[in-house]
XYZ file of C-alpha atoms in Angstrom:
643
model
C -48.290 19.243 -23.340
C -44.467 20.036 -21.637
C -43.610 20.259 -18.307
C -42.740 23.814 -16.910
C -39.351 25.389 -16.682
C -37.819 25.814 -12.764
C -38.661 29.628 -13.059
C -42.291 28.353 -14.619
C -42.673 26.758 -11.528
C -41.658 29.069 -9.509
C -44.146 31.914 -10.613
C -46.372 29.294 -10.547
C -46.116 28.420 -6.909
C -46.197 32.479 -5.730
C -48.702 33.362 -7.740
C -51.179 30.337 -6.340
C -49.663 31.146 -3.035
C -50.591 34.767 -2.637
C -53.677 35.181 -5.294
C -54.399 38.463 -4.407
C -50.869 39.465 -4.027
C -50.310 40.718 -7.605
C -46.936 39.024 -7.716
C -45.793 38.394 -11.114
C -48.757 40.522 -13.243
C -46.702 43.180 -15.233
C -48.557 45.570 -17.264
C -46.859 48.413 -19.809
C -49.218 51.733 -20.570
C -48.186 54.572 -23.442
C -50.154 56.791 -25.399
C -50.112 56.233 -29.397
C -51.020 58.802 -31.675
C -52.292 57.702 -35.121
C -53.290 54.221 -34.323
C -55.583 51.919 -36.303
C -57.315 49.596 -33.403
C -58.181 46.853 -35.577
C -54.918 46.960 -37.862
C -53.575 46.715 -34.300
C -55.566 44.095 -32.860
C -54.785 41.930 -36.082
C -51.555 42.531 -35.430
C -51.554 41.282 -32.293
C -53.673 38.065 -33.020
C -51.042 37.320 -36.076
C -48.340 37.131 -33.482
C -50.490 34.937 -30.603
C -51.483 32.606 -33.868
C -46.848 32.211 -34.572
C -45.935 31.837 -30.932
C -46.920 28.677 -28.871
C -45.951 30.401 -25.695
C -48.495 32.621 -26.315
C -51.498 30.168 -26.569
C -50.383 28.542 -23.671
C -52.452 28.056 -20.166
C -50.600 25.862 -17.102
C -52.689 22.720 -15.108
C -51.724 21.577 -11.859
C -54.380 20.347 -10.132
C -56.228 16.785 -10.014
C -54.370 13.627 -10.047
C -51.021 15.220 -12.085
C -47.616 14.675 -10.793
C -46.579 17.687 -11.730
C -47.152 20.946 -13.239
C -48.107 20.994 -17.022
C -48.009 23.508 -19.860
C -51.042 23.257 -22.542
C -50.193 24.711 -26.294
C -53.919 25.485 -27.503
C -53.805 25.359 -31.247
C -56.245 28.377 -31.820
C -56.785 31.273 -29.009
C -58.559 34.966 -29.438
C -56.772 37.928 -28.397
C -58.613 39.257 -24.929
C -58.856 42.731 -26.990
C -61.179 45.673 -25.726
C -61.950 48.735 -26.771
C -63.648 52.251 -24.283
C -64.365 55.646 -26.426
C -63.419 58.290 -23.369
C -63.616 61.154 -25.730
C -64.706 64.121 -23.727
C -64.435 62.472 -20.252
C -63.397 64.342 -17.832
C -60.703 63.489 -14.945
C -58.805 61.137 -17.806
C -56.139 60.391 -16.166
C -57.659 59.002 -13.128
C -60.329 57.238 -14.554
C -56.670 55.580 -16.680
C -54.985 54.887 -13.383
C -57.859 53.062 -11.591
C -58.592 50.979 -15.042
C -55.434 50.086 -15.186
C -54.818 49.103 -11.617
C -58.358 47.076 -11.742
C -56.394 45.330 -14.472
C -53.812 44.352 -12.344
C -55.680 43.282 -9.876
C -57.999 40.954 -12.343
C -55.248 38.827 -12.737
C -55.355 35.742 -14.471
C -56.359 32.512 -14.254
C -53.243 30.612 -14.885
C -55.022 27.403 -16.499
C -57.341 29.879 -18.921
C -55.359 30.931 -22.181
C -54.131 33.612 -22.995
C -52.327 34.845 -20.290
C -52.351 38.675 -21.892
C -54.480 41.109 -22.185
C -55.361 44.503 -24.481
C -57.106 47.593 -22.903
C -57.383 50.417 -25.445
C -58.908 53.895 -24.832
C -59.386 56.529 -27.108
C -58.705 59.739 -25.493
C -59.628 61.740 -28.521
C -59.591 61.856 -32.112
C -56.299 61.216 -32.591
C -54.558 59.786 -29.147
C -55.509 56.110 -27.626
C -53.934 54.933 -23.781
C -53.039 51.162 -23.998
C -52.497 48.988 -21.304
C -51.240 46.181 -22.015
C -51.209 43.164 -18.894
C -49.701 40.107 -19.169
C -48.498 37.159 -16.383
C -44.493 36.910 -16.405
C -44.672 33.436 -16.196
C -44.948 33.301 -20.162
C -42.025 35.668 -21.077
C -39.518 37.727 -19.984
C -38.689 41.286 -20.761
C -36.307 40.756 -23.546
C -39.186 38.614 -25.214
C -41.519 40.910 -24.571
C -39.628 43.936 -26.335
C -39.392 41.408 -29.290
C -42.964 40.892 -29.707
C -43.980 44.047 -29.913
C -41.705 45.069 -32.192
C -42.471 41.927 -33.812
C -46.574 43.355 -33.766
C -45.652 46.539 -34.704
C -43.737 44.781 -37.520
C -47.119 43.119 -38.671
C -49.221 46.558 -38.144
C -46.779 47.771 -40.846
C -47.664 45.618 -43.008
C -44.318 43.030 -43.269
C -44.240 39.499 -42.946
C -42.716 38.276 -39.493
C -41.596 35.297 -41.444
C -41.811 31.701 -39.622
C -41.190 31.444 -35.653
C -37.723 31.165 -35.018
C -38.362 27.968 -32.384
C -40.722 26.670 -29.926
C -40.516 27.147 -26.289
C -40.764 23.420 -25.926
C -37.597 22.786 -27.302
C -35.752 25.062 -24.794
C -37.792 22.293 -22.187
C -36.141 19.602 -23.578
C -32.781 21.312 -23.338
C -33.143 22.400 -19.720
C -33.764 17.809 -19.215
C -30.542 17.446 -20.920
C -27.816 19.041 -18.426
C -26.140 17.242 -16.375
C -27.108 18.083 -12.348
C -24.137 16.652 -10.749
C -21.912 18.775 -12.437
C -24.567 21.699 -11.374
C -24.743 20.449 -8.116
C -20.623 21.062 -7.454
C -20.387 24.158 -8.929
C -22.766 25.490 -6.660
C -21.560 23.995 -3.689
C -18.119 25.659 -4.153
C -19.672 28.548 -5.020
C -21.990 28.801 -1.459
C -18.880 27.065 0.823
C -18.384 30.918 2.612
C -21.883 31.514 2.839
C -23.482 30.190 6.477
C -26.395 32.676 6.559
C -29.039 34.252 4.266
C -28.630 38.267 3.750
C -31.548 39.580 5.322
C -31.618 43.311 4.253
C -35.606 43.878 5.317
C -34.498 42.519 9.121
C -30.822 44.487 9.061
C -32.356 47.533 8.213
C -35.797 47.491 10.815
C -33.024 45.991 13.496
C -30.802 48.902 12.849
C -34.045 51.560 12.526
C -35.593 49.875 15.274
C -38.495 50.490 12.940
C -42.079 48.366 12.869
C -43.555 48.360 9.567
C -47.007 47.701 9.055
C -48.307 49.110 5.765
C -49.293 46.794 2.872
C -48.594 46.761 -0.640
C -45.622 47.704 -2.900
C -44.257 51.322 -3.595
C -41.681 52.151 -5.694
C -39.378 54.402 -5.949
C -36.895 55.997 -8.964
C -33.396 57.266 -8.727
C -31.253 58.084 -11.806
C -27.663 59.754 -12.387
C -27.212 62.303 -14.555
C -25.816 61.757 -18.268
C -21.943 62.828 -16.664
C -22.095 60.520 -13.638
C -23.388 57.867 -16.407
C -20.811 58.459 -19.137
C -17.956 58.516 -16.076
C -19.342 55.000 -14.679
C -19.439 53.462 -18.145
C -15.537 54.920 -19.022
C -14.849 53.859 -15.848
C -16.141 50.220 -16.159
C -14.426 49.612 -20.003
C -10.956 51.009 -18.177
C -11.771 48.173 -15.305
C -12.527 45.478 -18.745
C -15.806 45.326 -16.620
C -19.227 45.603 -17.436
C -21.664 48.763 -15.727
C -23.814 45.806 -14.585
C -20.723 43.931 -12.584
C -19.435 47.831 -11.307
C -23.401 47.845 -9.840
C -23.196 44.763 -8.295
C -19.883 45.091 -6.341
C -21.600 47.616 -5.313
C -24.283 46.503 -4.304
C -22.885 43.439 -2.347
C -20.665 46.495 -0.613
C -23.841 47.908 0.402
C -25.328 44.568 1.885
C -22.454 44.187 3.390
C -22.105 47.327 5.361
C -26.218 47.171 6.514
C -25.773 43.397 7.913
C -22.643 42.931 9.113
C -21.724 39.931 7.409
C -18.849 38.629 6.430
C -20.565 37.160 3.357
C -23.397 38.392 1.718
C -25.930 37.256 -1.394
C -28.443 38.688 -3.029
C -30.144 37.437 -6.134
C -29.721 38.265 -9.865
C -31.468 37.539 -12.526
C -30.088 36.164 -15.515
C -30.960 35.631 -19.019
C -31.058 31.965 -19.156
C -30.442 31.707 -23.233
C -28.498 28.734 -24.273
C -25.967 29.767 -27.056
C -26.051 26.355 -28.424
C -30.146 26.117 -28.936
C -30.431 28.015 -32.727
C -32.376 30.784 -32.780
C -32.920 31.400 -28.955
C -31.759 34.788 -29.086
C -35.473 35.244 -31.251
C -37.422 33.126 -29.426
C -40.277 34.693 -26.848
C -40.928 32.598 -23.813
C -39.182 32.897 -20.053
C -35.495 31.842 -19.916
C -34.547 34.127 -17.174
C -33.514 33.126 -13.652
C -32.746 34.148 -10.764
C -29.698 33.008 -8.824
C -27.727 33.979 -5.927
C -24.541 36.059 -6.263
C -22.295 35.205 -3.527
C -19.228 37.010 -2.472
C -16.962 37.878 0.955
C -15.328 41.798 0.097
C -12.522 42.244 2.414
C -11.193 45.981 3.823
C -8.227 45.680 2.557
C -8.608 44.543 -0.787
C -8.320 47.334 -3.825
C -11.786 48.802 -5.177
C -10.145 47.457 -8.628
C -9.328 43.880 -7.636
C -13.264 43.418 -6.161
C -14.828 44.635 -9.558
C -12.566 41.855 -11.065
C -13.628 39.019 -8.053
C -17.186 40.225 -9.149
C -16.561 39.760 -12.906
C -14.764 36.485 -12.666
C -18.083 35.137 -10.240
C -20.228 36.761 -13.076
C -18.076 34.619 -15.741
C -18.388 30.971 -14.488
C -21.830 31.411 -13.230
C -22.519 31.499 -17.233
C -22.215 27.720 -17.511
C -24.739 27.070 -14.992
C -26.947 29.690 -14.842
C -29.812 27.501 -15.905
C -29.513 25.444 -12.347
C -32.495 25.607 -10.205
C -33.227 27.929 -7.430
C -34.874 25.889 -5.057
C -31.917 23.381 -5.807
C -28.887 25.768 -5.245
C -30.869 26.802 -1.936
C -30.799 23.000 -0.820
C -27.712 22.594 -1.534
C -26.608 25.620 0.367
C -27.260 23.417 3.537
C -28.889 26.029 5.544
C -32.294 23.900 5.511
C -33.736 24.886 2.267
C -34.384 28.416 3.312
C -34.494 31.159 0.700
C -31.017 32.837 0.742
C -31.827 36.265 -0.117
C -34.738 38.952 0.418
C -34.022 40.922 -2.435
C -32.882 41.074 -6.319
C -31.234 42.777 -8.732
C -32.068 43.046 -12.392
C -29.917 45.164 -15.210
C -32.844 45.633 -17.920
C -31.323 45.207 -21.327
C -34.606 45.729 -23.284
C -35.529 48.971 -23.351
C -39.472 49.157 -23.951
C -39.373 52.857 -25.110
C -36.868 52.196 -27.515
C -38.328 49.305 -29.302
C -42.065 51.340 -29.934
C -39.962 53.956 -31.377
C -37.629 52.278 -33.557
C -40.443 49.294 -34.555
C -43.204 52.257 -34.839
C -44.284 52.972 -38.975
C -44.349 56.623 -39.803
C -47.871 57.248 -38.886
C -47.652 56.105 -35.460
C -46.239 58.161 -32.216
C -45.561 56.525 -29.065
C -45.465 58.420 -25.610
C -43.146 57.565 -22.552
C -43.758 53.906 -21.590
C -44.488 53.224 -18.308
C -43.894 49.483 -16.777
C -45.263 47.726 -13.397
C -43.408 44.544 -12.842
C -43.625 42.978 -9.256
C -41.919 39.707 -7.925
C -42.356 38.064 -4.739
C -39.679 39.711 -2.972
C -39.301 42.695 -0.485
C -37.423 44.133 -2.869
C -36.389 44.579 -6.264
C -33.907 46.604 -7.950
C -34.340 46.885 -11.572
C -31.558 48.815 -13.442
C -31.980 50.790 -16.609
C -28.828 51.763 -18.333
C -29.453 54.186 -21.663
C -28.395 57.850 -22.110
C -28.647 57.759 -18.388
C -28.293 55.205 -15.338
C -31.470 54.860 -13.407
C -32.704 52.508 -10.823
C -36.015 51.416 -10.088
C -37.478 50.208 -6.414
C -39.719 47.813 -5.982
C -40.551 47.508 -2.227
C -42.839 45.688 0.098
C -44.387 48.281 1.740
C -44.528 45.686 4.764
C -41.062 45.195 5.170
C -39.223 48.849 4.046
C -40.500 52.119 4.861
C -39.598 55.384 2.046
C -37.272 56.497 3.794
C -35.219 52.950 3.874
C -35.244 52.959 0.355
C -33.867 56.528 -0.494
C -31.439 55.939 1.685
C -30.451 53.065 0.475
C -30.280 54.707 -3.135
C -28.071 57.080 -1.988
C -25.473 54.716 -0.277
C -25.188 53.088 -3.381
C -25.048 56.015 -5.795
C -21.942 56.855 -3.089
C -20.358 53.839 -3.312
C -20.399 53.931 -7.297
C -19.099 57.672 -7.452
C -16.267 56.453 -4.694
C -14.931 53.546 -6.349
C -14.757 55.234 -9.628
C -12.678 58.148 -7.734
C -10.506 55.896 -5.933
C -10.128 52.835 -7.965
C -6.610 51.778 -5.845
C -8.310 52.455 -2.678
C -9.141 49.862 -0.229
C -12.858 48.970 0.325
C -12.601 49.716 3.907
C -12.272 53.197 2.673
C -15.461 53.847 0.606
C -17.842 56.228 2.715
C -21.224 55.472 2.528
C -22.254 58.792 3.718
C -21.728 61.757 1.534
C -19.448 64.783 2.125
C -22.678 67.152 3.628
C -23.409 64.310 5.850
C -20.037 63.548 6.967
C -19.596 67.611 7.635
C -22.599 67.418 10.000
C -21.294 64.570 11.939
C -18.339 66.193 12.442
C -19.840 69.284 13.462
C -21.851 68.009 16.035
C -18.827 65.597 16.961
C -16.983 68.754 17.576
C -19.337 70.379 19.952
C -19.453 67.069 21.984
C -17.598 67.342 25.617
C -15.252 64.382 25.144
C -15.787 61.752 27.829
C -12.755 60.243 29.927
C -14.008 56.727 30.177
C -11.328 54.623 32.414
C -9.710 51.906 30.383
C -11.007 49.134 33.615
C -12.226 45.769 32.832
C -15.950 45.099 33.832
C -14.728 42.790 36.753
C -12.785 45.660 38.653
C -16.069 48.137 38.502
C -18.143 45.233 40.351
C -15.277 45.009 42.917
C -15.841 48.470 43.857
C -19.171 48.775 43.856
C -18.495 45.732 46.376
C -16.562 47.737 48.253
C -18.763 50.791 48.201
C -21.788 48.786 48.884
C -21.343 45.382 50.029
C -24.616 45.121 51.724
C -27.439 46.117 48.557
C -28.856 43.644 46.610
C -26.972 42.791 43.270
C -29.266 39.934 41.805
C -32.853 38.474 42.297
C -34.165 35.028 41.583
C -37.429 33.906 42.465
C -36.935 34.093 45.933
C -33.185 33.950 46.094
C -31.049 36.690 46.595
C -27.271 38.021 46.374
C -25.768 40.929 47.587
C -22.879 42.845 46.343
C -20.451 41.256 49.007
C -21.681 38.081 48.467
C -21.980 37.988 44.879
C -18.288 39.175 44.944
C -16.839 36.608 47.368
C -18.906 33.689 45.650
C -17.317 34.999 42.338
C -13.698 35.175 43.738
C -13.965 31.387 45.024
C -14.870 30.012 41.922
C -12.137 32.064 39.943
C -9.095 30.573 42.136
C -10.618 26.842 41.334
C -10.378 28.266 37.751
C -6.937 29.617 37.783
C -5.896 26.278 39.272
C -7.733 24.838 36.249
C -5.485 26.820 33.930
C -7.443 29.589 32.831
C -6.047 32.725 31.925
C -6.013 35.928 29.733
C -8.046 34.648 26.142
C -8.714 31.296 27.345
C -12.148 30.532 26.606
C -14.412 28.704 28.971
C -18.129 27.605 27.601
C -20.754 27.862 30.344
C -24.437 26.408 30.049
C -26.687 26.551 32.636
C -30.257 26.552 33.728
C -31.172 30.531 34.142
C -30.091 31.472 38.295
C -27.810 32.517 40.544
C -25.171 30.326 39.236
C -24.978 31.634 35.726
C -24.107 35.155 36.708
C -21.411 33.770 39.348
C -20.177 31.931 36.622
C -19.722 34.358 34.314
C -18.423 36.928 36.433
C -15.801 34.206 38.096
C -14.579 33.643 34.091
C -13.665 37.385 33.849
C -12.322 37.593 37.511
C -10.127 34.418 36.473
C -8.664 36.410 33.383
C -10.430 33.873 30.555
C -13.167 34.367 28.330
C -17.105 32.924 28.848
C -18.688 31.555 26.408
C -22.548 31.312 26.999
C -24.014 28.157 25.721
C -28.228 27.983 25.928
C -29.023 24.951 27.110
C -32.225 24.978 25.048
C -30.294 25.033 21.552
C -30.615 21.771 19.922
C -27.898 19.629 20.927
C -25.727 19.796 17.191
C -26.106 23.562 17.294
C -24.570 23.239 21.367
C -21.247 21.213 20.165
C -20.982 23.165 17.135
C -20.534 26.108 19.532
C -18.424 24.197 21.687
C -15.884 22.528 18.739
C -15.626 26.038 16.662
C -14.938 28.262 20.087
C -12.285 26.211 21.653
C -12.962 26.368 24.869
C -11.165 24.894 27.287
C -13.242 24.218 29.765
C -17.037 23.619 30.495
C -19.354 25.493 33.429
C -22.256 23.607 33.705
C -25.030 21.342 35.926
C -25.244 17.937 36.309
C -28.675 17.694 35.301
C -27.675 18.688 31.741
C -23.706 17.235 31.553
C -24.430 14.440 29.255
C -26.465 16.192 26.761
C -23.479 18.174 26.489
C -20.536 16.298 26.823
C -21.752 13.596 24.233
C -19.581 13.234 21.864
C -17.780 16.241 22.907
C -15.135 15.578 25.242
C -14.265 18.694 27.139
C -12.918 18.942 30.898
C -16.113 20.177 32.874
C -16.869 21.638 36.852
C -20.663 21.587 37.741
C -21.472 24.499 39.346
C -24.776 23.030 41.924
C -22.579 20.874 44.188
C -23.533 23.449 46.784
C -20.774 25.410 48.522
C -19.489 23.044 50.279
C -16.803 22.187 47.372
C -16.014 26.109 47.250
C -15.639 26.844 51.336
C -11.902 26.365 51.289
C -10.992 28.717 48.616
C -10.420 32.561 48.986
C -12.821 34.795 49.228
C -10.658 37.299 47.918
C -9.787 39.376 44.782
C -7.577 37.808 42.618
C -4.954 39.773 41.275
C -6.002 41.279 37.856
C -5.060 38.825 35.129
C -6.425 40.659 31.680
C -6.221 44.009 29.909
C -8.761 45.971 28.050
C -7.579 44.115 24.752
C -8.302 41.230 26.011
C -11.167 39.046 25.448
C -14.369 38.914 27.644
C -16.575 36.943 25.617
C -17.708 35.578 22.561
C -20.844 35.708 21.471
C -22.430 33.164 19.030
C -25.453 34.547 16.791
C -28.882 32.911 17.674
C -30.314 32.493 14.541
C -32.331 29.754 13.211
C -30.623 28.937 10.145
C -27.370 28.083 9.377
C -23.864 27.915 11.201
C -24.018 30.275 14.448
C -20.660 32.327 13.863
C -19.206 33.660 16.548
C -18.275 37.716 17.714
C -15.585 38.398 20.166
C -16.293 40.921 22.505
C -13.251 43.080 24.176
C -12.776 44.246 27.860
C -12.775 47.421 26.567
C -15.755 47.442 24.562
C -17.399 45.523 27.380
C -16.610 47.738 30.039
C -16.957 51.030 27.931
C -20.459 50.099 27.361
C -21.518 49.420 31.028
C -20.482 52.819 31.376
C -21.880 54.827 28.728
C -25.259 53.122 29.594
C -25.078 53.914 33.253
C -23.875 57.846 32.201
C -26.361 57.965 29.312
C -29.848 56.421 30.637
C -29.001 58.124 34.354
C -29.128 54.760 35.941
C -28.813 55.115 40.043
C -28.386 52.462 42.827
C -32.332 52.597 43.220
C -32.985 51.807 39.363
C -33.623 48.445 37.814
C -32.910 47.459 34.455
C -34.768 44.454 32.416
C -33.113 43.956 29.316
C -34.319 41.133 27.077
């Protein structure tokens, strides 16, 4: 009896979580010409009798603290046997077998976790599927063993097991967490939100997903695009899995937005300093997040070295806990990432061929391996580069995912042609796709769109229509004139105040008539507003406040102390009536900002992590009012709800 490894746990937790899911089952199927069953199922018993790991079932329930790991001393191979010989339809009846195998299971406390199916499709050819839960080895243990049973089929001794699983336990209690623990935390200090690929990419699509289940799909280069990466990578002293992730994290990058991305990778966990490890079968891989901030500007050639050099100290602690280096990310102990990477580095086909004795003749090996996440990118690098998608069927559509394959196939082929080029430069789109777009850019009228600030376009529709309605509220009402003048007497009291072109000026208030004079007085005064919902919690508010700068606050009385505590920032309510606005002008001011200025800033609303804030241009502001009004046909007589 041990206690479980963090990844242990892990699959652990998902699997119990989901049970129907199918997280976590993996399952390999290839045909075998020549094959003994019962040589092969003693075989296979000879190497479940040598490896504890492979006897072992997991407890968790009743009056344990935690999570346990039972060695049985004795345990049968789950071995059967079907004679299909003259069936027709074979290969169906194969596929729904083998997918009512992965949907069987296991029951995690019931040893063994693995499983034999073999079929004889005739006299000389057998199917085997072969099912096991990841949660007792990974894949480079996996290609061991069965060259390790093949080995035994053969006829050769396997010799004594190199180590016990247990003793790479005891290791894992050994290290040291503080040291783990500021590693990390250097490691996440840029990162103040999870990459959310699944959300960028529906946001961007627009796109509602609603299927179930996981497809996959394959991409692979061709052996010159391979041998060029590989050349490529040794002239970068870089390996192809480090030239994959940059770009990768390029990729991310470009679908979220974010200054700093992470995704996870998963790595293989084997301490050099526990003897024979490199032997041993159990799980020592884990997964951990790879964070990094690629800048424009910065060489194709110096990234694939930032990448490397990340890669390089992570090796020290790559043992560390997930669910540890996601508390100590400080963004509440939510998962960081939504999807993973994997570079394979066992190649299953390769291992039946070389381990296989004369008489024996393996087919094409097939492997289903699914994780908890929406998505999984396992890489295969041989004669050829490939790439395997695993997707949640709920959160990516097809399409998403061959597109995504082919932005990163374009960002590979475009670093390794342009090495000393700047990041900012790599296309994502390919040169038939950029063609189009400038086709049909070409036989686009090109639009004259006046250079105005949003401000002056409402003081001419003033002036065209002072009399129709410009806002509703409940039962309160403002028409162009007045919305205008009301504006204009509150931007004077803010010039007086200071404000000018950039300045930034925070406004929270209650949703009314008051929040759109506000804002609109802000741009009239030449600053910049920055809208603050009074409904955020109150760190989130002064977060907002500290990291903006502003200069000034726009608010209500009602809610000026939740504010201002602890925040001390020169404020002017805004419901003293209009009394304390009658002696200003009701006039225009004179225009005080450009189209470079700023307008506003913009802090994201998410739920996790530090809100970061977007500044917003005239220009861009005013450009968009425009383009909206032109492209949706928007008239005096229309009404727009947006969000």
């Amino acid at each position: 009896l041990y206690p479980l490894s963090p990844m242990q746990q892990g699959m652990l937790f998902h699997t119990l979580y989901e049970q129907q899911g199918g997280d976590y089952i993996n399952q390999l199927r290839v045909d075998v010409d020549g094959l003994d069953p019962e040589r092969f199922r003693q075989a296979w018993q000879a190497a479940i009798d040598r490896h504890d790991i492979l006897r072992t079932g997991f407890l968790w329930q009743g009056e344990l603290p935690a999570p346990i790991q039972v060695v049985h001393k004795r345990m049968a191979l789950d071995f059967v046997e079907h004679d299909w010989r003259g069936q027709p339809r074979q290969q169906e009846a194969l596929d729904t077998l083998a997918d009512a195998e992965r949907q069987r299971g296991f029951d995690l406390a019931a040893a063994p976790l693995l499983r034999l199916t073999l079929v004889r499709l005739d006299d000389q050819r057998y199917h085997l599927i072969y099912t096991n839960h990841h949660i007792l080895m990974d894949g480079w243990s996996n290609s061991r063993l069965l060259g390790e049973v093949l080995q035994g089929y053969s006829g050769q001794s396997a010799g004594a097991a190199p180590g016990r699983y247990r003793d790479y336990i005891a290791w894992l209690q050994r290290q040291d967490a503080q040291l783990g623990e500021a590693f990390w935390k250097q490691q996440l200090a840029t990162l103040d939100e999870p990459t959310r690929l699944a959300q960028a990419i529906n946001r961007s699509a627009g796109q509602s997903v609603a299927d179930q289940g996981y497809g996959a799909y394959q991409q692979q280069l061709d052996g010159q695009q391979t041998q060029r990466l590989s050349e490529f990578a040794r002239q970068q002293k870089v390996t192809v899995n480090t030239l994959v992730q940059a770009a990768w994290l390029l990729l991310l990058q470009r679908y979220t937005g974010q200054d700093t991305v992470v995704f996870g990778a998963t790595v293989s966990g084997r301490p050099a300093e526990l003897k024979g490890v490199e032997q041993q079968i159990g799980l020592f891989i884990n997964t951990l997040p790879v964070v990094a901030s690629p800048r424009p500007d910065m060489a194709a050639s110096d990234w694939l070295q930032v990448v490397q050099a990340r890669n390089l100290a992570l090796r020290d602690f790559e043992h560390t806990p997930l669910y540890d280096v996601q508390r100590w990310a400080g963004l509440g102990g939510e998962a960081l990432f939504d999807n993973i990477l994997v570079f394979e580095n066992y190649p299953v086909s390769e291992a039946l061929a070389q381990g296989a004795p004369a008489q024996l003749s393996f087919g094409t090996a097939a492997n289903h391996e699914q994780t908890n996440y929406p998505l999984t990118l396992s890489v295969y690098l041989g004669q050829t580069l490939s790439f395997d998608y695993s997707y949640a069927r709920e959160h990516f559509a097809q399409a998403n995912i061959q597109q995504l394959a082919g932005y990163l196939e374009q960002l590979l082929m475009g670093m390794l042609a342009s090495p000393q080029g700047s990041l900012g430069e790599l296309w994502l789109l390919g040169a038939t796709e950029r063609r189009l777009i400038d086709e049909q850019r070409s036989q686009t009228p090109a639009r004259d769109l006046a250079p105005q600030c949003v401000q002056q376009l409402i003081e001419a529709q003033a002036q065209r229509t002072p009399d129709a309605v410009a806002l509703l509220c409940g039962d309160q009402q403002l028409s162009y004139g007045q919305l205008n003048q009301r504006a204009n007497q509150l931007a004077h009291k803010l010039i007086e105040r200071g404000i000018g072109p950039d300045v930034r000026v925070g406004i929270a208030v209650e949703r009314g008539l008051d929040m759109i004079v506000g804002l609109l007085a802000v741009l009239k005064a030449g600053g910049a507003y920055v809208p603050l919902d009074p409904e955020y919690p109150q760190d989130r508010l002064h977060y907002m406040m500290q990291d903006s700068g502003i200069r000034l606050l726009l608010t209500q009385a009602p809610l000026l102390q939740r504010l201002q505590d602890g925040v001390a920032v020169p404020h002017l309510c805004l419901d003293q009536g209009q009394e304390w606005l009658a002696g200003d002008d009701r006039g225009n001011p004179a225009q005080r900002s450009n189209p470079e200025n700023l307008a506003y800033v913009m802090y994201t609303s998410g739920s996790t992590g530090r809100p970061k804030g977007v500044d917003i241009s005239h220009a861009a502001l005013s450009q968009h009012a425009q383009v909206s009004r032109d492209y949706f046909k928007m008239t005096a007589e229309d009404r727009g709800l947006q969000f």
